[in-house]
Amino acid sequence: MSSTPLSFIFFFYLLISSSSSLLSFSSGASFNLTTIAFDDGYNPLFGDFNLVRSPDGRSVRLLLDVSSGSGFISSSMYEHGFFSAKIKLPSDYTAGVVVALYASNGDVFEKNHDELDIEFLGNVEGKPWRFQTNLYGNGSTSRGREERYRLWFDPSKEFHRYSILWTAKNIIFYVDEVPIREVVRSDEMGGDYPTKPMSIYATIWDASSWATNGGKIKVNYDYAPFTADFKELVLEGCPMDPIQEYPDFTTCKEKDAWLETRNFAVLTPKRRSAMRKFRQHYMYYSCCYDVWRYPVKLPDCVIDPIEKARFNDTGRLRFSGSHKKQAKIAKARRKKKQRAASDERTDV
């Protein structure tokens, strides 16, 4: 029986992975969430004149123009929780623009802050939005744990839910009800795992120095104002005073236990399958495969052999770009191998 060439198998895998129309993510039951009005959980952070509440007070629009960006912050800091919003991103030309939903305590712990990030990175017109997740613990900014992804939809056309679950045991990032990344706490992580109370933020700002093509393409204010809309806000967590001299961490045990029983805290086999599918098709950078940056694997990295085969030593995809480009690369490599094999036979 003849065997199928490995190069053909890999090319077929690339063909499947490059076509978003073939993908449908089903992660199980919908989340049962309690949403809040903006003023019940948040306050303006900066650019007040570029923050517009809806008439019913349950949604908010953030704007970036030549004068300022804008943002809001939770009224309380939280020791663990589930933080979520439905967001619609700016459309058309958005190079240099960053929209973020994140948790941080940098204002309180300037030298040893914790942080959990979902950051959307704008692009030139006609190119898709990209986004990244990241986390820091105890000021471990030199050991950033970035992952970068594409999406299977246009996030500027309609609202989608983006969420962060943070417990004492693990962190899960979600797009809609699809888990896209899990970080499990381990003793080896030490202080790199976020543990101190954090505020929740949402911002839009000018990140021309790095957001698009490494900062080569800047924000073009001819397209301003750039608008990001937030609605169906969710703040589920244990409010806590981070500078209390003798904090009582037992006060959050009941809330923590409740969080861990919620639908969004359980990664069922169906959800894990959806997460694996997302990562195989849409993740294009991972710190876990970036051996140039981290010759010694980060302790929270779980190496997936299928994922690893797709990445080079910089943590980026071996094959990137359009399906046509991928096909050309695969075809060129096949021809090169065929020529090499032909030369060997001639030499013999």
Coordinates of C-alpha atoms in Angstrom, one line a residue:
M1 CA 0.0 0.0 0.0
S2 CA 1.5 3.4 -1.0
S3 CA 1.9 6.0 1.7
T4 CA 0.8 9.7 1.4
P5 CA 3.7 12.2 1.3
L6 CA 4.0 14.2 4.5
S7 CA 4.4 17.4 2.5
F8 CA 0.9 16.8 1.0
I9 CA -0.6 16.1 4.4
F10 CA 0.9 19.4 5.8
F11 CA -0.3 21.3 2.7
F12 CA -3.8 19.9 3.2
Y13 CA -3.7 21.0 6.8
L14 CA -2.7 24.5 5.8
L15 CA -5.6 24.6 3.3
I16 CA -8.1 23.6 6.0
S17 CA -6.6 26.0 8.6
S18 CA -6.6 29.0 6.3
S19 CA -10.3 28.9 5.5
S20 CA -12.4 30.5 8.2
S21 CA -15.6 29.5 6.4
L22 CA -15.0 25.9 7.4
L23 CA -14.9 26.7 11.0
S24 CA -17.7 26.8 13.5
F25 CA -17.1 27.0 17.2
S26 CA -19.5 25.3 19.4
S27 CA -18.5 25.4 23.1
G28 CA -21.7 24.3 24.8
A29 CA -24.2 26.1 26.9
S30 CA -24.4 29.9 27.0
F31 CA -23.2 31.9 30.0
N32 CA -25.8 33.0 32.4
L33 CA -24.6 36.5 33.2
T34 CA -25.9 39.4 35.2
T35 CA -25.1 42.8 33.5
I36 CA -24.9 46.1 35.2
A37 CA -25.4 49.8 34.4
F38 CA -22.2 51.8 33.7
D39 CA -22.5 53.9 36.9
D40 CA -23.2 50.9 39.1
G41 CA -19.7 49.6 38.5
Y42 CA -17.5 52.1 36.6
N43 CA -16.2 55.7 36.6
P44 CA -14.6 57.7 33.8
L45 CA -10.8 57.3 33.8
F46 CA -9.6 59.9 31.3
G47 CA -10.8 61.8 28.3
D48 CA -14.2 62.5 29.9
F49 CA -15.4 64.5 26.9
N50 CA -14.7 61.4 24.7
L51 CA -16.8 59.1 26.9
V52 CA -20.5 59.0 25.9
R53 CA -23.0 57.1 28.0
S54 CA -26.2 55.8 26.4
P55 CA -29.5 57.3 27.5
D56 CA -30.4 54.2 29.6
G57 CA -26.9 54.2 31.2
R58 CA -26.2 50.6 30.3
S59 CA -23.7 51.1 27.5
V60 CA -20.9 53.5 26.7
R61 CA -18.9 54.8 23.7
L62 CA -15.2 55.5 23.9
L63 CA -13.7 57.9 21.3
L64 CA -10.1 58.6 20.2
D65 CA -9.5 61.9 18.3
V66 CA -6.5 64.1 17.8
S67 CA -7.1 65.7 21.3
S68 CA -7.3 62.5 23.4
G69 CA -8.3 58.9 23.8
S70 CA -10.6 57.8 26.6
G71 CA -11.3 55.1 29.2
F72 CA -13.1 54.0 32.2
I73 CA -12.2 52.1 35.4
S74 CA -14.1 50.0 37.9
S75 CA -15.3 51.7 41.1
S76 CA -13.8 48.9 43.2
M77 CA -10.7 46.6 43.0
Y78 CA -11.3 42.9 42.9
E79 CA -9.6 39.8 44.4
H80 CA -10.4 37.4 41.5
G81 CA -13.5 37.5 39.4
F82 CA -15.2 37.4 36.0
F83 CA -14.9 40.6 34.0
S84 CA -16.7 40.9 30.7
A85 CA -18.2 43.2 28.1
K86 CA -19.7 43.1 24.6
I87 CA -17.6 45.3 22.4
K88 CA -17.8 46.6 18.8
L89 CA -14.5 48.0 17.5
P90 CA -13.8 50.9 15.2
S91 CA -14.0 50.2 11.5
D92 CA -12.1 51.1 8.3
Y93 CA -8.6 52.5 8.8
T94 CA -7.5 51.8 12.4
A95 CA -3.7 51.5 12.2
G96 CA -2.0 52.5 15.5
V97 CA -5.3 52.4 17.5
V98 CA -5.5 50.1 20.5
V99 CA -8.7 49.2 22.3
A100 CA -8.2 47.3 25.6
L101 CA -10.2 45.5 28.3
Y102 CA -7.9 44.6 31.1
A103 CA -7.3 44.2 34.9
S104 CA -4.4 45.9 36.6
N105 CA -3.2 47.3 39.9
G106 CA -0.4 49.4 38.5
D107 CA -1.7 52.6 40.1
V108 CA -1.3 51.1 43.6
F109 CA 1.7 48.7 43.1
E110 CA 3.9 50.7 40.7
K111 CA 6.9 48.5 41.0
N112 CA 5.3 45.0 41.4
H113 CA 2.0 45.3 39.7
D114 CA -0.2 42.5 38.3
E115 CA -2.1 42.7 35.0
L116 CA -4.4 40.7 32.7
D117 CA -4.8 42.0 29.2
I118 CA -7.0 41.7 26.1
E119 CA -5.7 44.3 23.6
F120 CA -7.1 44.8 20.1
L121 CA -4.5 46.1 17.6
G122 CA -5.8 48.2 14.8
N123 CA -4.7 47.9 11.1
V124 CA -4.8 49.6 7.8
E125 CA -8.0 49.6 5.8
G126 CA -8.8 46.2 4.3
K127 CA -6.7 44.3 6.8
P128 CA -8.3 42.6 9.8
W129 CA -8.1 43.6 13.5
R130 CA -5.7 41.4 15.5
F131 CA -5.6 41.0 19.2
Q132 CA -3.4 39.8 22.0
T133 CA -3.7 38.4 25.5
N134 CA -1.0 38.9 28.2
L135 CA -0.5 38.6 31.9
Y136 CA 2.0 39.9 34.5
G137 CA 2.4 39.0 38.2
N138 CA 4.4 40.9 40.7
G139 CA 6.0 43.3 38.2
S140 CA 7.2 40.5 35.9
T141 CA 7.1 42.7 32.8
S142 CA 10.5 41.3 31.6
R143 CA 8.6 37.9 31.3
G144 CA 5.6 39.0 29.3
R145 CA 3.4 36.1 28.3
E146 CA 1.9 37.4 25.0
E147 CA -0.1 35.4 22.6
R148 CA -1.5 37.0 19.4
Y149 CA -4.5 36.0 17.3
R150 CA -6.8 36.7 14.4
L151 CA -10.6 36.4 14.7
W152 CA -13.1 34.4 12.7
F153 CA -15.3 37.4 12.3
D154 CA -15.1 41.2 11.7
P155 CA -15.2 42.7 15.2
S156 CA -16.2 46.1 13.8
K157 CA -19.4 44.9 12.2
E158 CA -21.3 43.7 15.4
F159 CA -20.9 43.2 19.1
H160 CA -19.0 40.2 20.5
R161 CA -18.4 39.3 24.1
Y162 CA -14.8 39.3 25.5
S163 CA -14.1 38.1 29.0
I164 CA -11.4 37.3 31.6
L165 CA -11.9 34.8 34.3
W166 CA -9.4 35.1 37.2
T167 CA -9.4 32.7 40.1
A168 CA -6.8 31.4 42.6
K169 CA -6.3 28.4 40.4
N170 CA -6.4 29.5 36.8
I171 CA -7.0 32.3 34.3
I172 CA -9.2 31.9 31.2
F173 CA -9.6 34.3 28.3
Y174 CA -12.8 34.1 26.3
V175 CA -14.2 35.4 23.0
D176 CA -18.0 35.0 23.1
E177 CA -18.3 31.6 24.8
V178 CA -15.2 30.2 23.3
P179 CA -12.2 29.8 25.6
I180 CA -9.1 30.9 23.7
R181 CA -6.4 30.6 26.4
E182 CA -6.0 29.0 29.9
V183 CA -3.1 29.6 32.3
V184 CA -3.1 27.2 35.2
R185 CA -1.4 28.4 38.4
S186 CA 1.6 26.3 39.5
D187 CA 4.2 26.5 42.3
E188 CA 6.9 27.0 39.7
M189 CA 5.2 30.3 38.5
G190 CA 5.8 31.8 42.0
G191 CA 5.0 35.5 42.0
D192 CA 4.5 35.6 38.2
Y193 CA 0.9 34.6 38.8
P194 CA -1.4 37.6 39.5
T195 CA -2.5 37.6 43.2
K196 CA -3.2 41.1 44.3
P197 CA -6.5 43.0 43.9
M198 CA -7.0 44.7 40.6
S199 CA -9.2 47.3 39.0
I200 CA -10.9 46.7 35.6
Y201 CA -10.2 49.1 32.8
A202 CA -11.4 49.7 29.2
T203 CA -9.5 52.2 27.0
I204 CA -9.0 53.4 23.5
W205 CA -5.7 55.2 22.8
D206 CA -3.0 56.1 20.3
A207 CA -0.3 53.3 20.3
S208 CA 1.4 54.4 17.1
S209 CA 4.8 53.5 18.5
W210 CA 4.1 49.8 18.4
A211 CA 0.6 48.6 17.6
T212 CA 0.7 48.2 13.8
N213 CA 3.7 46.6 12.0
G214 CA 5.9 47.3 15.0
G215 CA 5.1 51.0 14.9
K216 CA 5.8 51.6 11.2
I217 CA 2.3 52.7 10.5
K218 CA 0.9 55.5 12.7
V219 CA -2.6 56.6 13.6
N220 CA -4.1 58.7 10.8
Y221 CA -6.4 61.3 12.3
D222 CA -8.1 62.0 9.0
Y223 CA -10.2 59.0 9.9
A224 CA -11.0 60.2 13.4
P225 CA -12.9 59.9 15.6
F226 CA -12.3 56.3 16.2
T227 CA -15.1 54.8 18.3
A228 CA -15.4 51.6 20.4
D229 CA -18.7 50.7 21.9
F230 CA -19.2 48.7 25.2
K231 CA -22.4 47.2 26.5
E232 CA -23.7 44.4 28.7
L233 CA -21.0 45.0 31.2
V234 CA -20.3 42.2 33.8
L235 CA -18.4 42.6 37.0
E236 CA -18.4 39.5 39.2
G237 CA -15.8 39.4 41.9
C238 CA -14.9 40.1 45.5
P239 CA -14.3 43.8 46.1
M240 CA -11.3 44.4 48.3
D241 CA -9.2 47.3 49.6
P242 CA -5.6 46.6 48.3
I243 CA -3.9 48.9 50.8
Q244 CA -5.6 47.6 54.0
E245 CA -2.8 47.0 56.5
Y246 CA -4.1 43.6 57.5
P247 CA -6.4 42.4 54.7
D248 CA -8.7 39.6 55.5
F249 CA -8.4 37.3 52.5
T250 CA -10.9 34.9 54.0
T251 CA -13.7 37.3 53.1
C252 CA -13.3 36.3 49.4
K253 CA -13.4 32.5 50.0
E254 CA -17.2 32.3 49.6
K255 CA -17.2 34.4 46.4
D256 CA -14.2 32.4 45.0
A257 CA -16.1 29.2 45.7
W258 CA -19.2 30.6 43.9
L259 CA -17.1 31.7 40.9
E260 CA -15.6 28.2 40.5
T261 CA -19.1 26.7 40.2
R262 CA -20.3 29.0 37.4
N263 CA -20.7 27.8 33.8
F264 CA -17.8 30.0 32.6
A265 CA -15.4 28.5 35.1
V266 CA -15.8 24.9 33.8
L267 CA -13.8 23.8 30.7
T268 CA -15.9 20.9 29.5
P269 CA -14.5 18.5 26.9
K270 CA -16.6 20.4 24.3
R271 CA -15.1 23.8 25.4
R272 CA -11.5 22.3 25.4
S273 CA -12.1 21.1 21.8
A274 CA -13.3 24.6 20.8
M275 CA -10.2 26.2 22.4
R276 CA -7.9 23.7 20.7
K277 CA -9.6 24.4 17.3
F278 CA -9.3 28.2 17.8
R279 CA -5.6 28.0 18.8
Q280 CA -4.8 25.8 15.8
H281 CA -6.5 28.1 13.3
Y282 CA -6.1 31.6 14.7
M283 CA -3.1 31.9 17.0
Y284 CA -0.1 33.4 15.1
Y285 CA 2.3 34.1 18.0
S286 CA 2.9 32.4 21.3
C287 CA 5.6 33.2 23.9
C288 CA 5.6 29.5 24.7
Y289 CA 7.2 28.7 21.3
D290 CA 9.5 31.7 21.3
V291 CA 12.8 30.0 22.2
W292 CA 14.8 33.0 21.1
R293 CA 13.2 35.1 23.8
Y294 CA 12.8 32.3 26.3
P295 CA 15.4 29.5 25.9
V296 CA 14.1 28.0 29.1
K297 CA 10.4 27.3 28.8
L298 CA 8.1 29.4 31.0
P299 CA 6.7 27.2 33.8
D300 CA 3.1 27.8 32.8
C301 CA 3.6 26.8 29.2
V302 CA 2.0 23.6 28.2
I303 CA 3.6 22.5 24.9
D304 CA 1.1 21.1 22.4
P305 CA 3.0 19.1 19.7
I306 CA 0.4 20.0 17.0
E307 CA 0.7 23.7 17.9
K308 CA 4.5 23.5 18.1
A309 CA 4.8 22.1 14.6
R310 CA 3.3 25.3 13.2
F311 CA 5.7 27.7 14.9
N312 CA 9.3 28.6 14.3
D313 CA 11.8 29.5 17.1
T314 CA 10.6 33.1 17.2
G315 CA 7.2 32.0 18.3
R316 CA 5.6 33.0 15.0
L317 CA 4.0 30.8 12.4
R318 CA 6.2 29.0 10.0
F319 CA 3.6 29.8 7.3
S320 CA 1.8 33.1 7.3
G321 CA -0.2 35.2 4.9
S322 CA -2.8 34.3 2.4
H323 CA -3.8 30.8 1.4
K324 CA -2.3 31.5 -2.1
K325 CA 1.0 32.4 -0.5
Q326 CA 1.0 29.3 1.7
A327 CA 0.2 27.2 -1.3
K328 CA 3.2 28.7 -3.3
I329 CA 5.5 28.1 -0.4
A330 CA 4.4 24.5 0.1
K331 CA 4.7 23.9 -3.7
A332 CA 8.2 25.4 -3.8
R333 CA 9.3 23.2 -1.0
R334 CA 7.9 20.1 -2.6
K335 CA 9.8 20.9 -5.9
K336 CA 13.0 21.5 -4.0
K337 CA 12.7 18.1 -2.3
Q338 CA 11.9 16.5 -5.6
R339 CA 15.0 18.1 -7.3
A340 CA 17.2 17.0 -4.4
A341 CA 15.9 13.4 -4.6
S342 CA 16.4 13.4 -8.4
D343 CA 20.0 14.7 -8.0
E344 CA 20.7 11.9 -5.5
R345 CA 19.5 9.3 -7.9
T346 CA 21.6 10.8 -10.7
D347 CA 24.7 10.7 -8.5
V348 CA 24.2 7.0 -7.8

